[in-house]
C-alpha cells in the first residue's frame, strides 16, 4: 500500500546494512530484544480485543448522540495519534467545518492556564463529554485538566450525569486514574500492558476519539493489518525495512537530522506524532537521529534556505498522497496581469506535485538524500497502513542503532525537578 521511492538517495550511493536490519526485524518480531515487554503493538492489528473494540464504537455513538463537543485529555502518546488521524482524515479545521459529529478539543497536553480558559470559553454552555487518557494514570498535565473538567461536568450534570459523560482510558489495574474511575463508576478502556504510549494509537487511546469524529476505525485497523502482513511477508525487502535501514545508513554518514516533509497542511499532526515516535524511541544513550518536520511548500519560504544550503546534516523523507480528495482549478484570466495563464485549467494538486518534484530535485542537488513515501489516497486504510509502517520501521531502526526503542528514561528528569519546585511530597 505504501510505495517507497529511493531514487532520490541513489546519488549518495547508500550501502545499507541488510544483515543488521534482518537481525533487528527478528529481534522485534520474536520479542527477544530490550523492551520486549512493550512490543504488543506488533501483532495488535490482528489480535486486538474485539469486545472492547465494539464498546469503543458504542461509546462513540453515545457521545455523538448526547454531546456537541468531546474534550480529549491526554499528553504525548495519549493524544498525538488521535489528533493526527482526525486532522489528516477529516481536517485541521474539523471543529470549524459543518458536520454532524461533535467538535473535538484536546486538553491536558500542556500547563497553560490561558489555553485551558480559552477552551472553556469555546465549549461554552454546550453539552460535552470527556475522554481522559493516561496509561500511567499519574501524569500531571492531564490530571490537572481532568480535575477541572470533572468539576465542571459534575456542576453541570450532577455526579450521576457526569458519570455518563466521562470515559477513562488507562491501565487495566494500576494508577490514580484507574482508582478514580473504579470508585466513580466511569466507563473505562484499557491501554494494554505491552503497548507503550507512543505506539498506542490503534488501541482505545486513539480509537475512541477517532471514532467520535466519524472515522471508520474498522477500515483503519484493516489498513494496519494489511501493512503488517505485507511487512512480515517481505521482511528485509519490505518498504518499512528499507526505510529503516536507509535512515540508519545516512545517520552514520553524518545525516543526523531527518526532516519529514509533507505537502498537505492536514499532515501537520501526523508529523508531530512521528516526531514523538522516533524521538522518544531513538534518542537515548547519546545517539539518535533528530526528527524534525516541515510543512511544504510554506516552509520553503522560511526553512527552505537552510535545507538547501545550510549545514549538510539533513536527510529528508517526503510523504505524498497520489490523489487529492478535492480538486481546485486555476481559472483563466483574460488580462493575465499576474502572468498565471500558463497554469489556467491546471488543478492545484497537479501544481503541488510539480512543486514536490522540483523541491526533491533541488534538495538532492543540495546534498540532501530524499526518500519519498507515496500513498494512493488519504483514506482510512492508507492512514492505518502508514501508522503501522512508521511504528514497525521505528522498532527496527531503534534496534539497528543499539537502543531500547520502547523506554523513555530521559522523560523523568524534568518531572523530578518540577515536582521538587512545586513541593510535591517525596521530592
Ligand atoms: O510514549 C510515551 O510513553 C509518552 O509519551 C506518554 O504517552 C506520555 O508521557 C503520557 O503518559 P501517560 O499516558 O501515562 O499519561
Coordinates of C-alpha atoms and ligand atoms in Angstrom, one line a residue:
X1 CA 0.0 0.0 0.0
X2 CA 3.0 2.3 0.7
X3 CA 5.4 2.7 -2.2
X4 CA 9.0 3.7 -1.3
X5 CA 10.9 5.7 -3.8
X6 CA 14.6 5.6 -3.1
X7 CA 15.8 7.1 -6.4
X8 CA 16.4 10.4 -4.5
X9 CA 19.1 8.7 -2.4
X10 CA 21.0 6.9 -5.2
X11 CA 23.3 9.8 -5.9
X12 CA 24.6 9.3 -2.3
X13 CA 25.5 5.6 -3.1
X14 CA 23.9 4.2 0.1
X15 CA 25.1 0.9 1.4
X16 CA 22.6 0.0 4.0
X17 CA 23.2 -2.9 6.3
X18 CA 20.7 -5.6 5.3
X19 CA 22.1 -8.2 7.7
X20 CA 21.7 -5.8 10.7
X21 CA 18.2 -4.9 9.5
X22 CA 17.2 -8.6 9.3
X23 CA 18.6 -9.2 12.8
X24 CA 16.6 -6.2 14.1
X25 CA 13.4 -7.5 12.4
X26 CA 13.9 -10.9 14.0
X27 CA 14.5 -9.3 17.4
X28 CA 11.3 -7.3 17.1
X29 CA 9.1 -9.9 15.7
X30 CA 10.3 -12.7 18.1
X31 CA 10.3 -10.4 21.1
X32 CA 13.9 -11.1 22.1
X33 CA 15.3 -7.6 22.4
X34 CA 15.4 -4.9 25.1
X35 CA 12.0 -3.6 26.0
X36 CA 10.3 -6.8 24.6
X37 CA 7.5 -6.4 27.1
X38 CA 6.4 -3.4 25.1
X39 CA 6.1 -4.9 21.7
X40 CA 2.4 -5.9 21.9
X41 CA 1.7 -3.3 19.1
X42 CA 3.5 -5.6 16.6
X43 CA 0.6 -8.1 16.5
X44 CA -2.2 -5.6 17.5
X45 CA -3.8 -5.1 14.1
X46 CA -4.6 -8.9 14.0
X47 CA -5.1 -9.7 17.7
X48 CA -6.9 -6.7 19.2
X49 CA -9.7 -7.1 21.8
X50 CA -12.8 -7.3 19.6
X51 CA -15.2 -6.9 22.5
X52 CA -13.5 -3.7 23.6
X53 CA -13.5 -2.5 20.0
X54 CA -17.3 -2.9 19.9
X55 CA -17.5 -1.0 23.2
X56 CA -15.4 1.8 21.7
X57 CA -17.8 2.1 18.8
X58 CA -20.8 2.1 21.1
X59 CA -19.3 4.8 23.3
X60 CA -18.5 6.9 20.2
X61 CA -22.2 6.6 19.2
X62 CA -23.3 7.6 22.7
X63 CA -21.0 10.7 22.7
X64 CA -22.2 11.6 19.2
X65 CA -25.8 11.4 20.3
X66 CA -25.5 13.4 23.6
X67 CA -22.6 15.8 23.1
X68 CA -21.8 18.8 20.9
X69 CA -18.2 18.5 22.0
X70 CA -15.7 15.9 23.2
X71 CA -12.8 17.0 25.3
X72 CA -9.9 14.6 24.9
X73 CA -7.5 14.9 27.8
X74 CA -4.0 13.4 27.4
X75 CA -0.4 14.2 26.5
X76 CA 2.3 12.8 24.3
X77 CA 1.4 9.3 23.1
X78 CA -2.0 9.7 24.8
X79 CA -3.2 12.4 22.4
X80 CA -0.9 12.9 19.3
X81 CA -2.1 9.9 17.4
X82 CA -5.8 10.7 17.7
X83 CA -5.2 14.3 16.8
X84 CA -3.0 13.3 13.8
X85 CA -5.6 10.9 12.4
X86 CA -8.5 13.3 12.9
X87 CA -6.7 16.2 11.2
X88 CA -5.4 14.1 8.3
X89 CA -8.7 12.2 7.6
X90 CA -11.1 15.0 8.5
X91 CA -9.4 18.3 8.6
X92 CA -7.2 20.6 10.7
X93 CA -10.3 22.8 10.6
X94 CA -12.6 19.9 11.7
X95 CA -14.2 21.9 14.5
X96 CA -15.0 24.9 12.3
X97 CA -16.5 22.9 9.4
X98 CA -20.2 21.9 9.2
X99 CA -20.7 18.2 10.3
X100 CA -23.0 16.0 12.3
X101 CA -20.3 14.8 14.7
X102 CA -19.1 16.6 17.9
X103 CA -16.3 19.1 17.9
X104 CA -13.2 17.6 19.3
X105 CA -10.9 19.6 21.6
X106 CA -7.6 18.5 23.1
X107 CA -6.7 19.4 26.6
X108 CA -4.1 18.4 29.2
X109 CA -1.3 18.4 26.7
X110 CA 0.4 21.4 28.4
X111 CA 0.1 23.5 31.5
X112 CA -1.1 26.8 30.0
X113 CA -3.9 28.3 32.0
X114 CA -4.6 30.6 29.1
X115 CA -5.2 27.7 26.7
X116 CA -7.4 26.0 29.2
X117 CA -9.5 29.0 29.9
X118 CA -9.9 29.7 26.1
X119 CA -11.1 26.1 25.7
X120 CA -13.7 26.6 28.4
X121 CA -14.9 29.6 26.5
X122 CA -15.1 27.7 23.3
X123 CA -17.2 24.9 24.8
X124 CA -19.5 27.5 26.4
X125 CA -22.8 26.0 27.6
X126 CA -22.9 23.3 25.0
X127 CA -23.3 19.6 26.0
X128 CA -20.0 17.9 26.2
X129 CA -18.3 14.6 27.2
X130 CA -14.7 13.9 28.3
X131 CA -12.3 11.2 27.3
X132 CA -9.4 11.2 29.8
X133 CA -6.4 9.2 28.6
X134 CA -3.4 8.3 30.7
X135 CA -1.6 4.9 30.6
X136 CA 0.2 5.6 33.9
X137 CA -2.8 7.5 35.3
X138 CA -0.4 9.8 37.1
X139 CA 0.8 12.3 34.5
X140 CA 0.5 15.9 35.9
X141 CA -0.7 17.8 32.8
X142 CA -3.8 15.6 32.0
X143 CA -4.5 15.1 35.8
X144 CA -4.8 18.9 36.3
X145 CA -7.1 19.3 33.2
X146 CA -9.2 16.3 34.3
X147 CA -9.8 17.8 37.7
X148 CA -11.1 21.0 36.1
X149 CA -13.3 19.3 33.6
X150 CA -14.6 16.7 36.1
X151 CA -15.7 19.5 38.4
X152 CA -17.3 21.3 35.5
X153 CA -19.2 18.2 34.4
X154 CA -20.4 17.4 37.9
X155 CA -21.6 21.0 38.4
X156 CA -23.4 20.9 35.1
X157 CA -25.0 17.4 35.1
X158 CA -24.6 16.3 38.8
X159 CA -22.5 13.3 39.7
X160 CA -24.7 10.7 38.0
X161 CA -25.0 12.7 34.8
X162 CA -21.2 13.3 34.8
X163 CA -20.6 9.6 35.1
X164 CA -22.4 9.1 31.8
X165 CA -20.1 11.6 30.1
X166 CA -16.7 10.6 31.4
X167 CA -14.7 7.8 29.6
X168 CA -11.3 6.9 31.1
X169 CA -8.7 5.1 29.0
X170 CA -5.9 3.8 31.3
X171 CA -4.1 0.8 32.6
X172 CA -6.3 -2.2 33.4
X173 CA -5.3 -2.2 37.1
X174 CA -2.8 0.4 38.2
X175 CA -2.7 4.2 38.7
X176 CA -4.6 7.1 40.2
X177 CA -6.9 7.4 37.2
X178 CA -7.9 3.7 37.3
X179 CA -8.6 4.0 41.1
X180 CA -10.7 7.1 40.5
X181 CA -12.6 5.6 37.6
X182 CA -13.4 2.5 39.5
X183 CA -14.6 4.5 42.5
X184 CA -16.8 6.8 40.4
X185 CA -18.0 4.1 38.1
X186 CA -16.8 5.6 34.8
X187 CA -16.7 3.5 31.7
X188 CA -13.1 2.5 31.2
X189 CA -11.0 1.4 28.2
X190 CA -7.6 -0.4 28.5
X191 CA -4.2 0.6 27.4
X192 CA -2.7 -2.9 27.1
X193 CA 0.3 -3.6 29.4
X194 CA 2.5 -4.4 26.4
X195 CA 1.8 -1.3 24.4
X196 CA 3.7 1.9 25.2
X197 CA 2.1 5.4 24.9
X198 CA 3.6 6.4 21.5
X199 CA 2.7 3.0 20.0
X200 CA -0.9 3.1 21.3
X201 CA -2.9 5.0 18.6
X202 CA -4.5 1.8 17.4
X203 CA -5.8 0.9 20.9
X204 CA -8.7 2.7 22.7
X205 CA -6.2 5.6 23.3
X206 CA -6.6 6.7 19.7
X207 CA -9.6 4.8 18.5
X208 CA -12.3 6.3 20.8
X209 CA -11.6 10.0 19.8
X210 CA -11.1 9.0 16.2
X211 CA -14.4 7.1 16.1
X212 CA -16.2 10.1 17.7
X213 CA -15.0 12.2 14.8
X214 CA -16.9 9.8 12.5
X215 CA -13.9 8.0 11.1
X216 CA -14.3 4.3 10.3
X217 CA -12.0 2.6 12.7
X218 CA -12.6 -0.8 11.2
X219 CA -11.1 0.4 8.0
X220 CA -8.2 2.0 9.9
X221 CA -7.4 -1.3 11.5
X222 CA -7.7 -3.1 8.2
X223 CA -5.1 -0.9 6.7
X224 CA -2.7 -1.6 9.5
X225 CA -3.4 -5.3 9.2
X226 CA -2.6 -5.3 5.5
X227 CA 0.6 -3.4 6.0
X228 CA 1.6 -5.8 8.8
X229 CA 1.0 -8.8 6.6
X230 CA 3.0 -7.3 3.8
X231 CA 5.9 -6.3 6.0
X232 CA 6.1 -9.8 7.7
X233 CA 5.9 -11.5 4.3
X234 CA 8.6 -9.3 2.7
X235 CA 10.9 -8.9 5.6
X236 CA 14.1 -7.0 4.8
X237 CA 12.8 -6.1 1.4
X238 CA 9.6 -4.5 2.7
X239 CA 9.3 -0.8 2.3
X240 CA 9.4 -0.3 6.1
X241 CA 12.6 -2.2 6.5
X242 CA 14.2 -0.4 3.5
X243 CA 13.2 2.9 5.1
X244 CA 14.6 1.9 8.5
X245 CA 18.0 0.7 7.1
X246 CA 18.3 3.6 4.8
X247 CA 17.9 6.2 7.5
X248 CA 20.3 4.4 9.8
X249 CA 22.9 4.3 6.9
X250 CA 22.6 8.1 6.4
X251 CA 22.8 8.7 10.1
X252 CA 26.2 7.0 10.2
X253 CA 27.2 9.2 7.2
X254 CA 26.6 12.3 9.4
X255 CA 23.0 13.0 8.3
X256 CA 21.9 13.3 11.9
X257 CA 18.6 15.1 11.3
X258 CA 15.7 13.7 9.4
X259 CA 13.1 16.1 8.2
X260 CA 9.7 14.6 7.5
X261 CA 8.1 16.7 4.7
X262 CA 4.5 16.7 3.5
X263 CA 2.6 18.9 1.1
X264 CA -0.7 18.9 2.9
X265 CA -1.3 21.1 5.9
X266 CA -3.6 18.3 7.2
X267 CA -0.5 16.2 7.7
X268 CA 1.0 18.5 10.4
X269 CA -0.1 16.5 13.4
X270 CA 0.9 13.2 11.7
X271 CA 4.4 14.7 11.7
X272 CA 4.1 15.7 15.4
X273 CA 3.1 12.1 16.1
X274 CA 6.0 10.8 14.0
X275 CA 8.4 13.1 15.8
X276 CA 7.4 11.7 19.2
X277 CA 7.5 8.1 18.0
X278 CA 11.0 8.5 16.6
X279 CA 12.4 11.0 19.0
X280 CA 11.4 9.1 22.2
X281 CA 12.2 5.7 20.7
X282 CA 15.7 6.5 19.3
X283 CA 17.1 9.5 21.2
X284 CA 19.0 7.9 24.1
X285 CA 22.4 6.7 25.2
X286 CA 24.0 9.6 23.4
X287 CA 22.7 8.6 19.9
X288 CA 19.7 9.0 17.7
X289 CA 18.5 10.8 14.5
X290 CA 16.9 14.1 15.5
X291 CA 13.4 14.0 14.0
X292 CA 12.1 17.3 12.6
X293 CA 9.3 18.2 10.2
X294 CA 8.5 20.8 7.6
X295 CA 5.2 21.8 6.1
X296 CA 5.7 22.3 2.3
X297 CA 5.5 24.4 0.4
X298 CA 5.0 27.1 3.2
X299 CA 8.3 26.2 4.9
X300 CA 10.2 26.6 1.7
X301 CA 9.8 30.3 2.4
X302 CA 11.2 30.0 5.9
X303 CA 13.3 26.8 6.3
X304 CA 13.9 26.3 2.5
X305 CA 17.2 28.2 2.6
X306 CA 18.7 26.1 5.4
X307 CA 17.6 22.8 3.8
X308 CA 19.1 23.8 0.5
X309 CA 22.3 25.4 1.8
X310 CA 22.9 25.1 5.5
X311 CA 24.9 22.5 7.4
X312 CA 24.8 19.2 5.4
X313 CA 23.5 17.1 8.3
X314 CA 20.0 16.5 6.8
X315 CA 18.2 13.6 5.3
X316 CA 14.6 14.1 4.1
X317 CA 11.6 11.8 3.9
X318 CA 8.6 13.0 1.9
X319 CA 5.1 11.7 2.4
X320 CA 3.0 12.3 -0.6
X321 CA -0.6 11.3 -1.5
X322 CA -1.2 10.5 -5.2
X323 CA -4.8 11.5 -5.3
X324 CA -6.2 14.7 -3.7
X325 CA -9.7 14.4 -2.1
X326 CA -10.9 17.6 -3.8
X327 CA -9.7 19.4 -6.9
X328 CA -9.4 23.1 -7.3
X329 CA -8.5 24.5 -10.7
X330 CA -6.7 27.7 -11.5
X331 CA -9.1 30.0 -13.5
X332 CA -8.1 31.6 -16.8
X333 CA -8.0 35.4 -16.8
X334 CA -8.2 37.5 -20.0
X335 CA -5.9 40.2 -18.8
X336 CA -3.4 37.8 -17.3
X337 CA -1.8 40.7 -15.3
X338 CA -0.4 38.2 -12.8
X339 CA 1.1 36.1 -15.6
X340 CA -0.5 32.9 -14.4
X341 CA -2.4 31.9 -17.5
X342 CA 0.2 29.2 -18.2
X343 CA -1.4 27.4 -15.2
X344 CA -5.0 28.1 -16.2
X345 CA -7.1 24.9 -16.1
X346 CA -4.5 23.1 -14.0
X347 CA -5.5 21.5 -10.7
X348 CA -3.8 22.7 -7.6
X349 CA -2.9 19.0 -6.8
X350 CA -1.0 18.9 -10.2
X351 CA 0.9 22.1 -9.3
X352 CA 1.6 20.7 -5.8
X353 CA 3.1 17.5 -7.2
X354 CA 5.3 19.5 -9.5
X355 CA 6.4 21.6 -6.5
X356 CA 7.3 18.4 -4.7
X357 CA 9.3 17.0 -7.7
X358 CA 11.1 20.3 -8.1
X359 CA 11.9 20.6 -4.4
X360 CA 13.0 17.0 -4.3
X361 CA 15.5 17.5 -7.2
X362 CA 16.8 20.8 -5.6
X363 CA 17.4 19.2 -2.3
X364 CA 19.2 16.2 -3.8
X365 CA 21.4 18.7 -5.7
X366 CA 22.0 20.5 -2.5
X367 CA 23.3 17.3 -0.8
X368 CA 20.2 16.1 1.0
X369 CA 19.2 12.4 0.3
X370 CA 15.4 12.3 -0.2
X371 CA 13.2 9.3 0.3
X372 CA 9.6 9.5 -0.9
X373 CA 6.7 7.5 0.6
X374 CA 3.8 7.5 -1.8
X375 CA 0.3 6.6 -0.8
X376 CA -2.5 6.4 -3.3
X377 CA -5.2 8.2 -1.3
X378 CA -5.5 9.6 2.2
X379 CA -8.3 7.3 3.3
X380 CA -8.7 5.2 6.5
X381 CA -6.9 2.1 5.1
X382 CA -3.9 4.2 3.9
X383 CA -3.6 6.0 7.2
X384 CA -3.8 2.8 9.2
X385 CA -1.1 1.4 6.9
X386 CA 1.1 4.5 7.4
X387 CA 0.8 4.3 11.2
X388 CA 1.9 0.6 11.2
X389 CA 4.6 1.3 8.6
X390 CA 6.2 4.0 10.8
X391 CA 5.8 2.1 14.0
X392 CA 7.5 -1.0 12.6
X393 CA 10.2 0.9 10.9
X394 CA 10.9 2.7 14.2
X395 CA 11.2 -0.5 16.2
X396 CA 13.6 -1.9 13.6
X397 CA 15.6 1.3 13.3
X398 CA 15.9 1.6 17.0
X399 CA 17.2 -1.9 17.4
X400 CA 19.6 -1.3 14.5
X401 CA 21.1 1.6 16.4
X402 CA 21.5 -0.5 19.5
X403 CA 19.0 1.3 21.8
X404 CA 15.9 0.0 23.6
X405 CA 13.2 1.7 21.4
X406 CA 10.5 1.1 24.0
X407 CA 11.6 3.0 27.1
X408 CA 11.9 6.8 27.8
X409 CA 14.1 7.2 30.8
X410 CA 15.0 10.8 29.8
X411 CA 11.4 12.0 30.3
X412 CA 11.7 11.7 34.1
X413 CA 14.4 14.3 34.5
X414 CA 12.2 17.4 34.1
X415 CA 9.4 15.8 36.2
X416 CA 11.7 15.3 39.2
X417 CA 12.8 19.0 39.1
X418 CA 9.3 20.2 38.6
X419 CA 7.9 18.2 41.4
X420 CA 10.7 19.4 43.7
X421 CA 10.0 23.1 42.7
X422 CA 6.3 22.6 43.3
X423 CA 6.7 20.9 46.7
X424 CA 5.2 17.5 45.8
X425 CA 5.6 15.3 48.8
X426 CA 8.6 12.9 48.4
X427 CA 10.5 15.3 46.1
Ligands
LIG1 O1 5.1 7.4 24.7 C1 5.0 7.6 25.9 O2 5.1 6.7 26.7 C2 4.7 9.0 26.5 O3 4.7 10.0 25.5 C3 3.4 9.0 27.1 O4 2.4 8.7 26.2 C4 3.1 10.4 27.8 O5 4.1 10.7 28.7 C5 1.8 10.3 28.6 O6 1.8 9.3 29.5 P1 0.5 8.7 30.2 O7 -0.3 8.1 29.1 O8 1.0 7.7 31.2 O9 -0.2 9.9 30.9

